[in-house]
Coordinates of C-alpha atoms in Angstrom, one line a residue:
X187 CA 4.7 128.4 -157.0
X188 CA 6.5 127.0 -154.1
X189 CA 10.2 127.7 -153.4
X190 CA 11.0 124.0 -153.9
X191 CA 9.1 123.9 -157.2
X192 CA 10.9 127.0 -158.4
X193 CA 14.3 125.5 -157.5
X194 CA 13.4 122.3 -159.3
X195 CA 12.3 124.0 -162.5
X196 CA 15.0 126.6 -162.7
X197 CA 17.8 124.4 -161.5
X198 CA 19.1 127.2 -159.3
X199 CA 19.1 127.8 -155.6
X200 CA 16.5 130.4 -154.5
X201 CA 17.5 133.1 -152.0
X202 CA 17.2 132.1 -148.4
X203 CA 17.7 128.4 -149.1
X204 CA 20.8 126.3 -148.3
X205 CA 23.7 127.6 -150.4
X206 CA 24.3 124.3 -152.3
X207 CA 23.2 124.4 -155.9
X208 CA 20.4 122.3 -157.3
X209 CA 21.4 118.8 -158.1
X210 CA 21.8 119.5 -161.9
X211 CA 23.9 122.6 -161.1
X212 CA 26.3 121.0 -158.7
X213 CA 30.0 120.9 -159.4
X214 CA 32.4 118.3 -158.3
X215 CA 33.7 120.8 -155.7
X216 CA 30.2 121.2 -154.4
X217 CA 29.9 117.4 -154.0
X218 CA 33.2 117.3 -152.1
X219 CA 32.0 120.1 -149.8
X220 CA 28.5 118.8 -149.0
X221 CA 28.8 115.1 -149.8
X222 CA 32.1 114.4 -148.0
X223 CA 31.9 116.1 -144.6
X224 CA 35.1 116.8 -142.7
X225 CA 36.5 113.6 -141.0
X226 CA 34.8 111.2 -143.5
X227 CA 38.1 109.6 -144.4
X228 CA 39.2 109.4 -140.8
X229 CA 36.4 107.0 -139.8
X230 CA 38.7 104.0 -139.3
X231 CA 36.0 101.6 -138.3
X232 CA 33.6 102.6 -141.1
X233 CA 35.7 103.9 -144.0
X234 CA 37.4 101.2 -146.1
X235 CA 41.1 101.6 -146.7
X236 CA 40.5 101.6 -150.5
X237 CA 38.0 104.5 -149.9
X238 CA 40.6 106.5 -148.1
X239 CA 43.4 105.6 -150.5
X240 CA 41.7 106.3 -153.9
X241 CA 38.0 105.8 -154.1
X242 CA 36.9 108.9 -152.2
X243 CA 39.0 110.9 -154.7
X244 CA 37.2 109.4 -157.7
X245 CA 33.6 109.1 -156.3
X246 CA 32.6 112.8 -156.5
X247 CA 33.0 112.7 -160.3
X248 CA 30.6 109.7 -160.4
X249 CA 28.3 111.4 -157.8
X250 CA 28.2 114.4 -160.2
X251 CA 27.0 112.1 -163.0
X252 CA 24.5 110.4 -160.7
X253 CA 23.1 113.8 -159.7
X254 CA 22.8 114.9 -163.3
X255 CA 21.0 111.7 -164.3
X256 CA 18.5 112.0 -161.5
X257 CA 19.5 108.9 -159.5
X258 CA 18.2 108.7 -155.9
X259 CA 20.5 107.5 -153.1
X260 CA 18.5 104.2 -152.7
X261 CA 18.6 103.5 -156.5
X262 CA 22.4 103.8 -156.3
X263 CA 22.4 101.4 -153.3
X264 CA 20.4 98.9 -155.3
X265 CA 22.9 99.1 -158.0
X266 CA 25.7 98.6 -155.4
X267 CA 23.9 95.4 -154.3
X268 CA 23.5 94.2 -157.9
X269 CA 27.2 94.7 -158.7
X270 CA 28.3 92.8 -155.6
X271 CA 26.0 89.9 -156.3
X272 CA 26.9 89.7 -160.0
X273 CA 30.6 89.7 -159.0
X274 CA 30.0 86.5 -157.1
X275 CA 28.1 85.0 -160.1
X276 CA 30.9 85.9 -162.5
X277 CA 33.6 84.4 -160.2
X278 CA 31.6 81.2 -160.0
X279 CA 31.3 80.7 -163.8
X280 CA 32.7 77.3 -164.9
X281 CA 36.1 78.1 -166.3
X282 CA 39.8 77.0 -166.1
X283 CA 43.2 78.3 -167.0
X284 CA 43.1 81.7 -168.8
X285 CA 39.3 81.7 -168.8
X286 CA 39.3 81.4 -165.1
X287 CA 41.6 84.4 -164.9
X288 CA 39.2 86.5 -166.9
X289 CA 36.2 85.6 -164.6
X290 CA 38.3 86.5 -161.6
X291 CA 39.2 89.8 -163.2
X292 CA 35.6 90.4 -164.0
X293 CA 34.7 89.8 -160.4
X294 CA 37.4 92.1 -159.1
X295 CA 36.3 94.9 -161.5
X296 CA 32.6 94.5 -160.3
X297 CA 33.7 94.7 -156.7
X298 CA 35.5 98.0 -157.5
X299 CA 32.2 99.2 -159.0
X300 CA 30.4 98.0 -155.8
X301 CA 32.9 100.0 -153.7
X302 CA 32.5 103.1 -155.9
X303 CA 28.7 102.9 -155.6
X304 CA 29.0 102.4 -151.9
X305 CA 30.8 105.8 -151.7
X306 CA 28.5 107.5 -154.3
X307 CA 25.2 106.6 -152.7
X308 CA 26.2 108.3 -149.4
X309 CA 27.6 111.3 -151.1
X310 CA 24.4 111.8 -153.2
X311 CA 22.3 111.3 -150.0
X312 CA 24.2 113.9 -148.1
X313 CA 24.2 116.3 -150.9
X314 CA 20.4 116.0 -151.4
X315 CA 19.9 115.8 -147.6
X316 CA 18.1 112.5 -148.1
X317 CA 19.9 110.3 -145.6
X318 CA 17.5 107.9 -144.0
X319 CA 17.2 104.8 -141.8
X320 CA 16.0 102.9 -144.9
X321 CA 19.2 103.9 -146.7
X322 CA 21.4 102.7 -143.8
X323 CA 19.4 99.4 -143.8
X324 CA 19.8 98.8 -147.5
X325 CA 23.5 99.7 -147.3
X326 CA 24.0 97.0 -144.6
X327 CA 22.0 94.4 -146.6
X328 CA 24.2 95.2 -149.6
X329 CA 27.3 94.4 -147.7
X330 CA 25.9 91.2 -146.5
X331 CA 24.8 90.1 -150.0
X332 CA 28.0 91.1 -151.7
X333 CA 30.4 89.2 -149.3
X334 CA 28.1 86.1 -149.2
X335 CA 27.8 86.1 -153.0
X336 CA 31.6 86.4 -153.5
X337 CA 32.4 83.6 -151.0
X338 CA 29.9 81.3 -152.6
X339 CA 31.3 82.1 -156.0
X340 CA 34.8 81.3 -154.7
X341 CA 33.5 77.9 -153.5
X342 CA 32.2 77.1 -157.0
X343 CA 35.4 78.4 -158.6
X344 CA 37.4 76.0 -156.3
X345 CA 35.0 73.2 -157.2
X346 CA 35.7 73.8 -160.9
X347 CA 32.1 74.2 -161.9
X348 CA 28.4 74.5 -160.9
X349 CA 28.1 71.2 -159.1
X350 CA 28.0 69.9 -155.6
X351 CA 31.2 68.9 -153.9
X352 CA 33.4 69.6 -150.9
X353 CA 34.7 72.9 -152.2
X354 CA 31.3 74.3 -153.0
X355 CA 30.2 73.4 -149.4
X356 CA 33.3 75.0 -148.0
X357 CA 32.3 78.2 -149.8
X358 CA 28.9 78.1 -148.2
X359 CA 30.5 77.6 -144.7
X360 CA 32.7 80.7 -145.3
X361 CA 29.7 82.7 -146.5
X362 CA 27.7 81.7 -143.4
X363 CA 30.7 82.8 -141.2
X364 CA 30.9 86.1 -142.9
X365 CA 27.2 86.7 -142.5
X366 CA 27.3 85.7 -138.8
X367 CA 30.2 88.1 -138.1
X368 CA 28.1 91.0 -139.5
X369 CA 25.1 89.8 -137.6
X370 CA 27.0 89.7 -134.4
X371 CA 28.0 93.3 -134.8
X372 CA 24.5 94.5 -135.9
X373 CA 22.8 92.6 -133.0
X374 CA 24.8 94.5 -130.5
X375 CA 22.8 97.6 -131.6
X376 CA 19.6 95.5 -131.6
X377 CA 20.2 94.1 -128.1
X378 CA 20.9 97.6 -126.7
X379 CA 17.9 99.1 -128.4
X380 CA 15.6 96.3 -127.0
X381 CA 17.0 97.0 -123.6
X382 CA 16.4 100.7 -123.8
X383 CA 20.0 101.7 -124.1
X384 CA 21.6 104.0 -126.6
X385 CA 23.1 102.4 -129.8
X386 CA 26.7 103.4 -128.8
X387 CA 27.9 102.4 -125.4
X388 CA 29.4 105.0 -123.1
X389 CA 33.2 105.0 -122.9
X390 CA 34.0 105.2 -126.6
X391 CA 36.8 102.9 -127.7
X392 CA 37.3 101.7 -124.1
X393 CA 33.9 100.1 -124.2
X394 CA 35.0 98.0 -127.2
X395 CA 38.0 96.5 -125.5
X396 CA 37.5 93.2 -123.7
X397 CA 37.6 93.3 -119.9
X398 CA 39.9 90.3 -119.8
X399 CA 43.6 91.3 -120.4
X400 CA 44.3 88.0 -122.2
X401 CA 41.4 88.4 -124.6
X402 CA 42.3 92.1 -125.1
X403 CA 45.8 91.1 -126.1
X404 CA 44.6 88.4 -128.4
X405 CA 42.1 90.9 -130.0
X406 CA 44.9 93.4 -130.5
X407 CA 47.2 90.8 -132.1
X408 CA 44.4 89.7 -134.5
X409 CA 43.7 93.4 -135.3
X410 CA 47.4 94.0 -136.1
X411 CA 47.6 90.9 -138.3
X412 CA 44.4 91.9 -140.1
X413 CA 43.8 88.4 -141.2
X414 CA 40.1 88.9 -140.9
X415 CA 40.2 91.2 -143.9
X416 CA 40.6 88.4 -146.4
X417 CA 36.8 87.7 -146.1
X418 CA 36.0 91.3 -147.0
X419 CA 34.7 91.8 -150.6
X420 CA 37.4 94.1 -151.9
X421 CA 40.4 92.1 -150.4
X422 CA 38.9 88.8 -151.3
X423 CA 38.3 89.8 -155.0
X424 CA 41.9 90.8 -155.3
X425 CA 43.1 87.5 -153.7
X426 CA 40.9 85.5 -156.0
X427 CA 42.4 87.4 -159.0
X428 CA 45.9 86.7 -157.7
X429 CA 45.1 83.0 -157.1
X430 CA 43.6 82.6 -160.6
X431 CA 46.6 84.3 -162.1
X432 CA 48.9 81.8 -160.3
X433 CA 46.9 78.9 -161.5
X434 CA 47.1 80.2 -165.0
X435 CA 50.9 80.5 -164.8
X436 CA 51.3 77.1 -163.2
X437 CA 49.0 75.5 -165.7
X438 CA 47.6 73.0 -163.2
X439 CA 44.7 70.7 -164.1
X440 CA 42.8 71.8 -161.0
X441 CA 42.6 75.3 -159.5
X442 CA 45.2 74.5 -156.8
X443 CA 45.8 78.1 -155.7
X444 CA 42.1 79.0 -155.7
X445 CA 41.5 75.9 -153.5
X446 CA 44.3 76.9 -151.1
X447 CA 42.7 80.3 -150.9
X448 CA 39.3 78.7 -150.2
X449 CA 40.6 76.7 -147.3
X450 CA 42.3 79.8 -145.8
X451 CA 39.2 81.9 -146.2
X452 CA 36.9 79.3 -144.7
X453 CA 39.3 78.8 -141.7
X454 CA 39.4 82.6 -141.1
X455 CA 35.6 82.9 -141.4
X456 CA 35.0 80.2 -138.8
X457 CA 37.7 81.4 -136.5
X458 CA 36.7 85.0 -136.8
X459 CA 33.0 84.2 -136.1
X460 CA 34.0 82.6 -132.8
X461 CA 36.6 85.3 -131.8
X462 CA 34.3 88.1 -132.6
X463 CA 31.5 86.6 -130.5
X464 CA 33.9 86.1 -127.6
X465 CA 35.2 89.7 -128.0
X466 CA 31.7 91.2 -127.9
X467 CA 30.7 89.2 -124.8
X468 CA 33.9 90.0 -123.0
X469 CA 33.6 93.8 -123.8
X470 CA 31.4 96.5 -122.3
X471 CA 29.3 96.8 -125.4
X472 CA 26.4 94.8 -123.9
X473 CA 26.5 96.7 -120.6

C-alpha cells in the first residue's frame, strides 16, 4: 500500500510526510496555518477590502466544511461562478417597490457567498497543495462573469423588467466596460509573455506608475477617490441594495434611485476603461 493510499484510508498523516493532517482531520487552525499564508491579507492589489475586514476570518470555517465534504478547489470555483451569475439574474427579476428591495437583498447575499467561495477555493487549494494554472484561469473567469452578470442585472432592474430599452442597453455598456478593464489588465501579462518577458515588470510599484507626471497625478487622484470600485461586484451589490431601499422608501412609480445608480455606474465604467488603458500605455508595464 502506498503512503498516499494509507493516508487517504486512515485519515491521518503518515510519518515523513508534510505535517498537515489529512483533509478530514484538519482543524480550523490548520486551515488558517496552511491555507492563509503570512501576508495574505496585505496583498492590497489582490485581496479585497471585505476579505481583509471580515471574510478571511469567516472563510476557514467554511473551508473546513468543504474539506470534510470532499470538495475540490475547482468545484468551489465553479460554485463561486454560479453564485455570481445567479446574483445578477436575481437582481434583474421584474419587481417594484418592496419586491425590488427583496431582489436587491438576494443579489447582495449571493455576492457575499461569491466572495466567501472566492476565499475558500484558494484556501482549500493551498491546504491540499492543488494550486494550478487552471485554477487561476477559472478564478479570473469567475470574476469576469460575476461583474458582467451583476451590471446587466442592474440594467434590467433600472428598465423595470425583462424588456429592451435604454436602461437595459446602458447596463450592457457598463458590463462591456467592466470586462474591458479586466481584459486590459490581463493582456499586459499576455503581451509580456508573447514578447518573452516575465509576467511582472522589473521595478515593482515604480513600473506601474505612468512616466508622465500629469497622468501619474491623475491616476493617484482617481485611486484616492476610489470611484472605480462602484463597478466591483461587492460594492455594486451593496449600492444596488441601498438604491432599491431608497426607491422603496420614496415610493416612486419608477426605480429612480436605481436609474441614477445605473447612469453613474455606466459613466464610471466607460471612463475607467479609457483611463486604465492610458495608464497602462503610459507606464513601464509594457517595457
